[in-house]
PDB file of C-alpha atoms in Angstrom:
ATOM      1  CA  MET A   1      45.582  18.771  -0.324  1.00 89.00           C
ATOM      2  CA  ILE A   2      43.939  15.769  -2.533  1.00 97.00           C
ATOM      3  CA  ILE A   3      41.308  16.810  -5.228  1.00 98.00           C
ATOM      4  CA  VAL A   4      39.108  14.501  -7.559  1.00 98.00           C
ATOM      5  CA  GLY A   5      37.349  15.269 -10.246  1.00 98.00           C
ATOM      6  CA  LEU A   6      33.920  12.557 -11.457  1.00 98.00           C
ATOM      7  CA  ASP A   7      32.628  12.939 -14.768  1.00 97.00           C
ATOM      8  CA  LEU A   8      29.590  10.009 -13.626  1.00 96.00           C
ATOM      9  CA  SER A   9      28.259   8.477 -16.622  1.00 92.00           C
ATOM     10  CA  LEU A  10      26.780   4.868 -16.835  1.00 90.00           C
ATOM     11  CA  ALA A  11      28.735   3.531 -19.826  1.00 91.00           C
ATOM     12  CA  SER A  12      32.387   5.241 -18.855  1.00 94.00           C
ATOM     13  CA  THR A  13      33.248   7.231 -15.219  1.00 97.00           C
ATOM     14  CA  GLY A  14      36.075   9.581 -15.963  1.00 98.00           C
ATOM     15  CA  VAL A  15      37.757   9.497 -12.721  1.00 98.00           C
ATOM     16  CA  ALA A  16      40.529  12.253 -11.838  1.00 98.00           C
ATOM     17  CA  VAL A  17      43.153  12.539  -9.062  1.00 98.00           C
ATOM     18  CA  ILE A  18      45.347  15.221  -7.960  1.00 98.00           C
ATOM     19  CA  ARG A  19      48.005  14.271  -5.715  1.00 97.00           C
ATOM     20  CA  ASP A  20      50.741  17.162  -4.419  1.00 94.00           C
ATOM     21  CA  GLY A  21      50.532  17.894  -8.351  1.00 92.00           C
ATOM     22  CA  GLN A  22      50.287  14.733  -9.856  1.00 97.00           C
ATOM     23  CA  VAL A  23      47.993  13.790 -12.090  1.00 98.00           C
ATOM     24  CA  SER A  24      46.051  10.407 -12.164  1.00 98.00           C
ATOM     25  CA  LEU A  25      42.928   8.863 -15.317  1.00 98.00           C
ATOM     26  CA  GLU A  26      41.310   6.210 -14.603  1.00 98.00           C
ATOM     27  CA  ARG A  27      38.008   5.069 -16.102  1.00 97.00           C
ATOM     28  CA  VAL A  28      35.251   3.346 -14.715  1.00 97.00           C
ATOM     29  CA  ASP A  29      33.062   1.325 -17.657  1.00 95.00           C
ATOM     30  CA  ALA A  30      29.625  -0.547 -17.214  1.00 91.00           C
ATOM     31  CA  ALA A  31      27.880  -2.222 -20.196  1.00 85.00           C
ATOM     32  CA  ALA A  32      24.458  -1.015 -20.921  1.00 78.00           C
ATOM     33  CA  SER A  33      21.313  -3.023 -19.857  1.00 80.00           C
ATOM     34  CA  ASP A  34      17.489  -2.125 -20.878  1.00 83.00           C
ATOM     35  CA  ASP A  35      16.548  -4.665 -18.119  1.00 88.00           C
ATOM     36  CA  PRO A  36      15.434  -2.540 -15.364  1.00 87.00           C
ATOM     37  CA  LEU A  37      17.576  -5.448 -12.805  1.00 90.00           C
ATOM     38  CA  LEU A  38      20.293  -5.115 -14.953  1.00 90.00           C
ATOM     39  CA  SER A  39      20.676  -1.696 -15.099  1.00 88.00           C
ATOM     40  CA  TRP A  40      20.516  -1.154 -11.205  1.00 90.00           C
ATOM     41  CA  ARG A  41      23.437  -3.884 -10.667  1.00 93.00           C
ATOM     42  CA  ARG A  42      24.686  -1.805 -13.499  1.00 91.00           C
ATOM     43  CA  ILE A  43      24.397   1.279 -11.908  1.00 93.00           C
ATOM     44  CA  GLU A  44      25.180   0.250  -8.070  1.00 95.00           C
ATOM     45  CA  SER A  45      28.353  -1.783  -9.595  1.00 94.00           C
ATOM     46  CA  THR A  46      29.794   1.283 -11.494  1.00 94.00           C
ATOM     47  CA  ALA A  47      28.965   3.289  -8.261  1.00 96.00           C
ATOM     48  CA  GLN A  48      31.233   1.596  -5.717  1.00 97.00           C
ATOM     49  CA  ARG A  49      34.097   0.997  -8.089  1.00 96.00           C
ATOM     50  CA  THR A  50      34.027   5.020  -8.418  1.00 97.00           C
ATOM     51  CA  LEU A  51      33.983   5.432  -4.976  1.00 98.00           C
ATOM     52  CA  ARG A  52      36.775   3.450  -4.205  1.00 97.00           C
ATOM     53  CA  GLN A  53      38.984   5.409  -6.900  1.00 97.00           C
ATOM     54  CA  VAL A  54      38.367   8.149  -4.215  1.00 98.00           C
ATOM     55  CA  PRO A  55      41.510   8.516  -1.326  1.00 97.00           C
ATOM     56  CA  ALA A  56      40.456   9.725   1.705  1.00 96.00           C
ATOM     57  CA  GLY A  57      39.780  13.046   3.099  1.00 95.00           C
ATOM     58  CA  ALA A  58      39.576  14.390  -0.776  1.00 97.00           C
ATOM     59  CA  LEU A  59      37.582  17.196  -2.216  1.00 97.00           C
ATOM     60  CA  VAL A  60      35.405  16.090  -4.624  1.00 98.00           C
ATOM     61  CA  VAL A  61      34.746  18.116  -7.783  1.00 98.00           C
ATOM     62  CA  LEU A  62      31.741  16.449  -9.266  1.00 98.00           C
ATOM     63  CA  GLU A  63      30.337  16.986 -12.287  1.00 96.00           C
ATOM     64  CA  GLY A  64      25.954  18.111 -12.203  1.00 93.00           C
ATOM     65  CA  PRO A  65      22.867  17.548 -13.973  1.00 87.00           C
ATOM     66  CA  SER A  66      22.220  18.664 -17.395  1.00 75.00           C
ATOM     67  CA  TRP A  67      19.024  19.845 -16.686  1.00 64.00           C
ATOM     68  CA  GLY A  68      18.209  20.530 -20.165  1.00 67.00           C
ATOM     69  CA  SER A  69      19.032  16.721 -20.913  1.00 64.00           C
ATOM     70  CA  ARG A  70      15.796  14.745 -22.363  1.00 63.00           C
ATOM     71  CA  PHE A  71      17.562  12.316 -23.639  1.00 62.00           C
ATOM     72  CA  GLY A  72      20.130   9.319 -22.069  1.00 65.00           C
ATOM     73  CA  LYS A  73      17.857   7.673 -18.922  1.00 78.00           C
ATOM     74  CA  PRO A  74      17.951  11.051 -17.045  1.00 81.00           C
ATOM     75  CA  ASP A  75      15.877   9.143 -13.838  1.00 83.00           C
ATOM     76  CA  GLU A  76      19.509   5.972 -14.270  1.00 87.00           C
ATOM     77  CA  ARG A  77      21.491   8.969 -14.023  1.00 88.00           C
ATOM     78  CA  HIS A  78      19.998  10.928 -10.971  1.00 90.00           C
ATOM     79  CA  ALA A  79      20.354   7.385  -9.294  1.00 91.00           C
ATOM     80  CA  GLN A  80      24.095   7.328 -10.245  1.00 94.00           C
ATOM     81  CA  ARG A  81      24.640  10.790  -8.915  1.00 95.00           C
ATOM     82  CA  TRP A  82      22.958  10.012  -5.725  1.00 95.00           C
ATOM     83  CA  MET A  83      24.601   6.532  -5.067  1.00 96.00           C
ATOM     84  CA  VAL A  84      28.227   7.991  -5.719  1.00 97.00           C
ATOM     85  CA  ARG A  85      27.248  11.762  -3.922  1.00 97.00           C
ATOM     86  CA  GLY A  86      25.165  10.045  -0.332  1.00 97.00           C
ATOM     87  CA  PRO A  87      28.203   7.928   0.281  1.00 97.00           C
ATOM     88  CA  LEU A  88      31.091  10.629  -0.345  1.00 98.00           C
ATOM     89  CA  LEU A  89      28.960  13.248   1.546  1.00 97.00           C
ATOM     90  CA  ALA A  90      28.678   9.956   4.662  1.00 97.00           C
ATOM     91  CA  CYS A  91      32.788   9.697   4.224  1.00 96.00           C
ATOM     92  CA  GLY A  92      32.989  13.119   4.945  1.00 96.00           C
ATOM     93  CA  HIS A  93      34.232  14.714   1.971  1.00 97.00           C
ATOM     94  CA  VAL A  94      33.683  17.968   0.648  1.00 97.00           C
ATOM     95  CA  VAL A  95      31.611  17.827  -2.632  1.00 98.00           C
ATOM     96  CA  VAL A  96      31.446  21.020  -4.848  1.00 98.00           C
ATOM     97  CA  ILE A  97      29.273  20.540  -7.696  1.00 97.00           C
ATOM     98  CA  VAL A  98      29.629  22.207 -10.990  1.00 98.00           C
ATOM     99  CA  SER A  99      27.378  22.457 -14.134  1.00 96.00           C
ATOM    100  CA  PRO A 100      27.988  21.338 -17.030  1.00 96.00           C
ATOM    101  CA  ARG A 101      28.239  24.621 -18.794  1.00 96.00           C
ATOM    102  CA  THR A 102      30.588  25.850 -16.022  1.00 98.00           C
ATOM    103  CA  ARG A 103      32.644  23.147 -16.107  1.00 98.00           C
ATOM    104  CA  ALA A 104      32.598  23.708 -20.903  1.00 98.00           C
ATOM    105  CA  LYS A 105      33.558  26.615 -20.026  1.00 98.00           C
ATOM    106  CA  TYR A 106      36.736  26.313 -17.708  1.00 98.00           C
ATOM    107  CA  ALA A 107      37.558  23.129 -19.983  1.00 98.00           C
ATOM    108  CA  ALA A 108      37.422  25.114 -23.933  1.00 98.00           C
ATOM    109  CA  ASN A 109      36.532  28.716 -22.728  1.00 96.00           C
ATOM    110  CA  ASP A 110      32.789  28.355 -23.842  1.00 97.00           C
ATOM    111  CA  GLY A 111      29.999  27.156 -21.850  1.00 96.00           C
ATOM    112  CA  LYS A 112      28.664  25.645 -24.995  1.00 95.00           C
ATOM    113  CA  ALA A 113      31.727  23.580 -25.824  1.00 96.00           C
ATOM    114  CA  GLN A 114      30.822  20.121 -27.433  1.00 95.00           C
ATOM    115  CA  LYS A 115      32.433  17.360 -25.502  1.00 94.00           C
ATOM    116  CA  ARG A 116      34.472  16.813 -28.646  1.00 97.00           C
ATOM    117  CA  ALA A 117      36.224  20.376 -27.825  1.00 97.00           C
ATOM    118  CA  VAL A 118      35.972  19.891 -24.782  1.00 97.00           C
ATOM    119  CA  LEU A 119      38.503  16.615 -25.172  1.00 98.00           C
ATOM    120  CA  ALA A 120      40.918  18.749 -28.111  1.00 98.00           C
ATOM    121  CA  SER A 121      41.581  21.866 -25.454  1.00 97.00           C
ATOM    122  CA  MET A 122      42.024  19.079 -22.269  1.00 98.00           C
ATOM    123  CA  ARG A 123      44.691  17.692 -24.069  1.00 98.00           C
ATOM    124  CA  ALA A 124      45.760  20.260 -25.688  1.00 97.00           C
ATOM    125  CA  ARG A 125      46.396  21.462 -22.224  1.00 96.00           C
ATOM    126  CA  HIS A 126      48.112  18.614 -20.799  1.00 97.00           C
ATOM    127  CA  PRO A 127      50.458  16.875 -23.581  1.00 97.00           C
ATOM    128  CA  ASP A 128      52.087  15.146 -21.335  1.00 96.00           C
ATOM    129  CA  LEU A 129      48.818  13.028 -19.330  1.00 98.00           C
ATOM    130  CA  THR A 130      47.264   9.964 -22.407  1.00 97.00           C
ATOM    131  CA  ILE A 131      43.223  11.249 -21.461  1.00 98.00           C
ATOM    132  CA  ARG A 132      41.054   8.532 -23.641  1.00 96.00           C
ATOM    133  CA  ASP A 133      37.884  10.000 -23.870  1.00 97.00           C
ATOM    134  CA  HIS A 134      35.688  12.907 -23.268  1.00 97.00           C
ATOM    135  CA  ASN A 135      34.402  11.301 -19.600  1.00 97.00           C
ATOM    136  CA  VAL A 136      38.039  11.398 -19.007  1.00 98.00           C
ATOM    137  CA  ALA A 137      38.254  15.303 -20.118  1.00 98.00           C
ATOM    138  CA  ASP A 138      35.909  16.497 -18.334  1.00 98.00           C
ATOM    139  CA  ALA A 139      36.904  14.666 -15.262  1.00 98.00           C
ATOM    140  CA  LEU A 140      40.724  16.356 -15.718  1.00 98.00           C
ATOM    141  CA  ALA A 141      38.795  19.630 -16.506  1.00 98.00           C
ATOM    142  CA  LEU A 142      36.365  19.478 -12.297  1.00 98.00           C
ATOM    143  CA  ALA A 143      39.773  18.285 -10.781  1.00 98.00           C
ATOM    144  CA  ALA A 144      41.929  21.445 -12.312  1.00 98.00           C
ATOM    145  CA  MET A 145      39.487  23.995 -11.244  1.00 98.00           C
ATOM    146  CA  GLY A 146      39.278  22.256  -7.949  1.00 98.00           C
ATOM    147  CA  ALA A 147      43.086  22.353  -8.052  1.00 97.00           C
ATOM    148  CA  ARG A 148      43.246  25.857  -8.416  1.00 97.00           C
ATOM    149  CA  SER A 149      40.751  26.448  -6.216  1.00 96.00           C
ATOM    150  CA  PHE A 150      43.293  25.919  -3.252  1.00 92.00           C
ATOM    151  CA  GLY A 151      45.860  27.664  -5.534  1.00 94.00           C
ATOM    152  CA  SER A 152      47.470  24.626  -6.479  1.00 95.00           C
ATOM    153  CA  PRO A 153      46.914  24.535 -10.759  1.00 96.00           C
ATOM    154  CA  ILE A 154      47.824  22.673 -12.792  1.00 96.00           C
ATOM    155  CA  ASP A 155      46.821  24.182 -16.031  1.00 94.00           C
ATOM    156  CA  GLY A 156      49.345  27.288 -16.140  1.00 92.00           C
ATOM    157  CA  LYS A 157      47.927  31.316 -16.322  1.00 95.00           C
ATOM    158  CA  PRO A 158      43.549  31.293 -16.013  1.00 97.00           C
ATOM    159  CA  SER A 159      41.975  32.612 -19.107  1.00 97.00           C
ATOM    160  CA  LYS A 160      38.849  35.348 -18.631  1.00 98.00           C
ATOM    161  CA  GLN A 161      36.665  32.718 -19.358  1.00 97.00           C
ATOM    162  CA  GLN A 162      38.224  30.309 -16.789  1.00 97.00           C
ATOM    163  CA  ILE A 163      38.222  32.949 -14.389  1.00 97.00           C
ATOM    164  CA  GLU A 164      34.239  33.500 -14.695  1.00 98.00           C
ATOM    165  CA  ALA A 165      33.592  30.286 -14.403  1.00 98.00           C
ATOM    166  CA  MET A 166      35.161  29.503 -11.339  1.00 98.00           C
ATOM    167  CA  GLY A 167      34.008  32.305  -9.660  1.00 97.00           C
ATOM    168  CA  ALA A 168      30.162  30.286 -10.926  1.00 97.00           C
ATOM    169  CA  VAL A 169      31.042  27.532  -8.494  1.00 98.00           C
ATOM    170  CA  SER A 170      30.593  27.712  -4.520  1.00 96.00           C
ATOM    171  CA  TRP A 171      34.221  26.901  -3.374  1.00 96.00           C
ATOM    172  CA  PRO A 172      34.495  25.620   0.702  1.00 91.00           C
ATOM    173  CA  ILE A 173      37.287  27.929   0.101  1.00 68.00           C
ATOM    174  CA  ASN A 174      37.360  30.819  -2.594  1.00 46.00           C
ATOM    175  CA  GLU A 175      40.842  32.133  -1.976  1.00 46.00           C
ATOM    176  CA  GLY A 176      43.177  31.398  -4.861  1.00 45.00           C
ATOM    177  CA  SER A 177      40.975  30.339  -7.424  1.00 45.00           C
ATOM    178  CA  ALA A 178      41.478  32.856 -10.000  1.00 47.00           C
ATOM    179  CA  SER A 179      45.432  32.135  -9.954  1.00 46.00           C
TER     180      SER A 179
END
């Protein structure tokens, strides 16, 4: 099974792909703009480049929206999410949505963990990987959750908080989610 974790961002989308236990990390960067037409083109381009990172038949674990967030161009973020999620579903991918708090709880054992804490935790758990920034760290945490849900964990024995985080997600197959 191929697992892909996606942490969508208007500036730098994190992509983590797990295939046969091997992890590949990428970033899809974009330049910001306040011009509506340029913003649309940026979102469209970023979505297309992100979709090209997803291998056929992969389970995709996508970070859901941060409903409490009032800043950071939420309208554009929603557009980007659907410009990625829609084509994934149309191509037959199974897409699992994980809330930001659940991702943080899995990654750093704290659902309120800030981006820095998640990055530090993921770097500590995966010292063999080059985790460039918090977007990539988030994507890796999402992919790790997906791998664990299918009984192929890449991050060792789970903590109590990780088991709780796994239980908060609607997985297509929940066997092995706590192993």
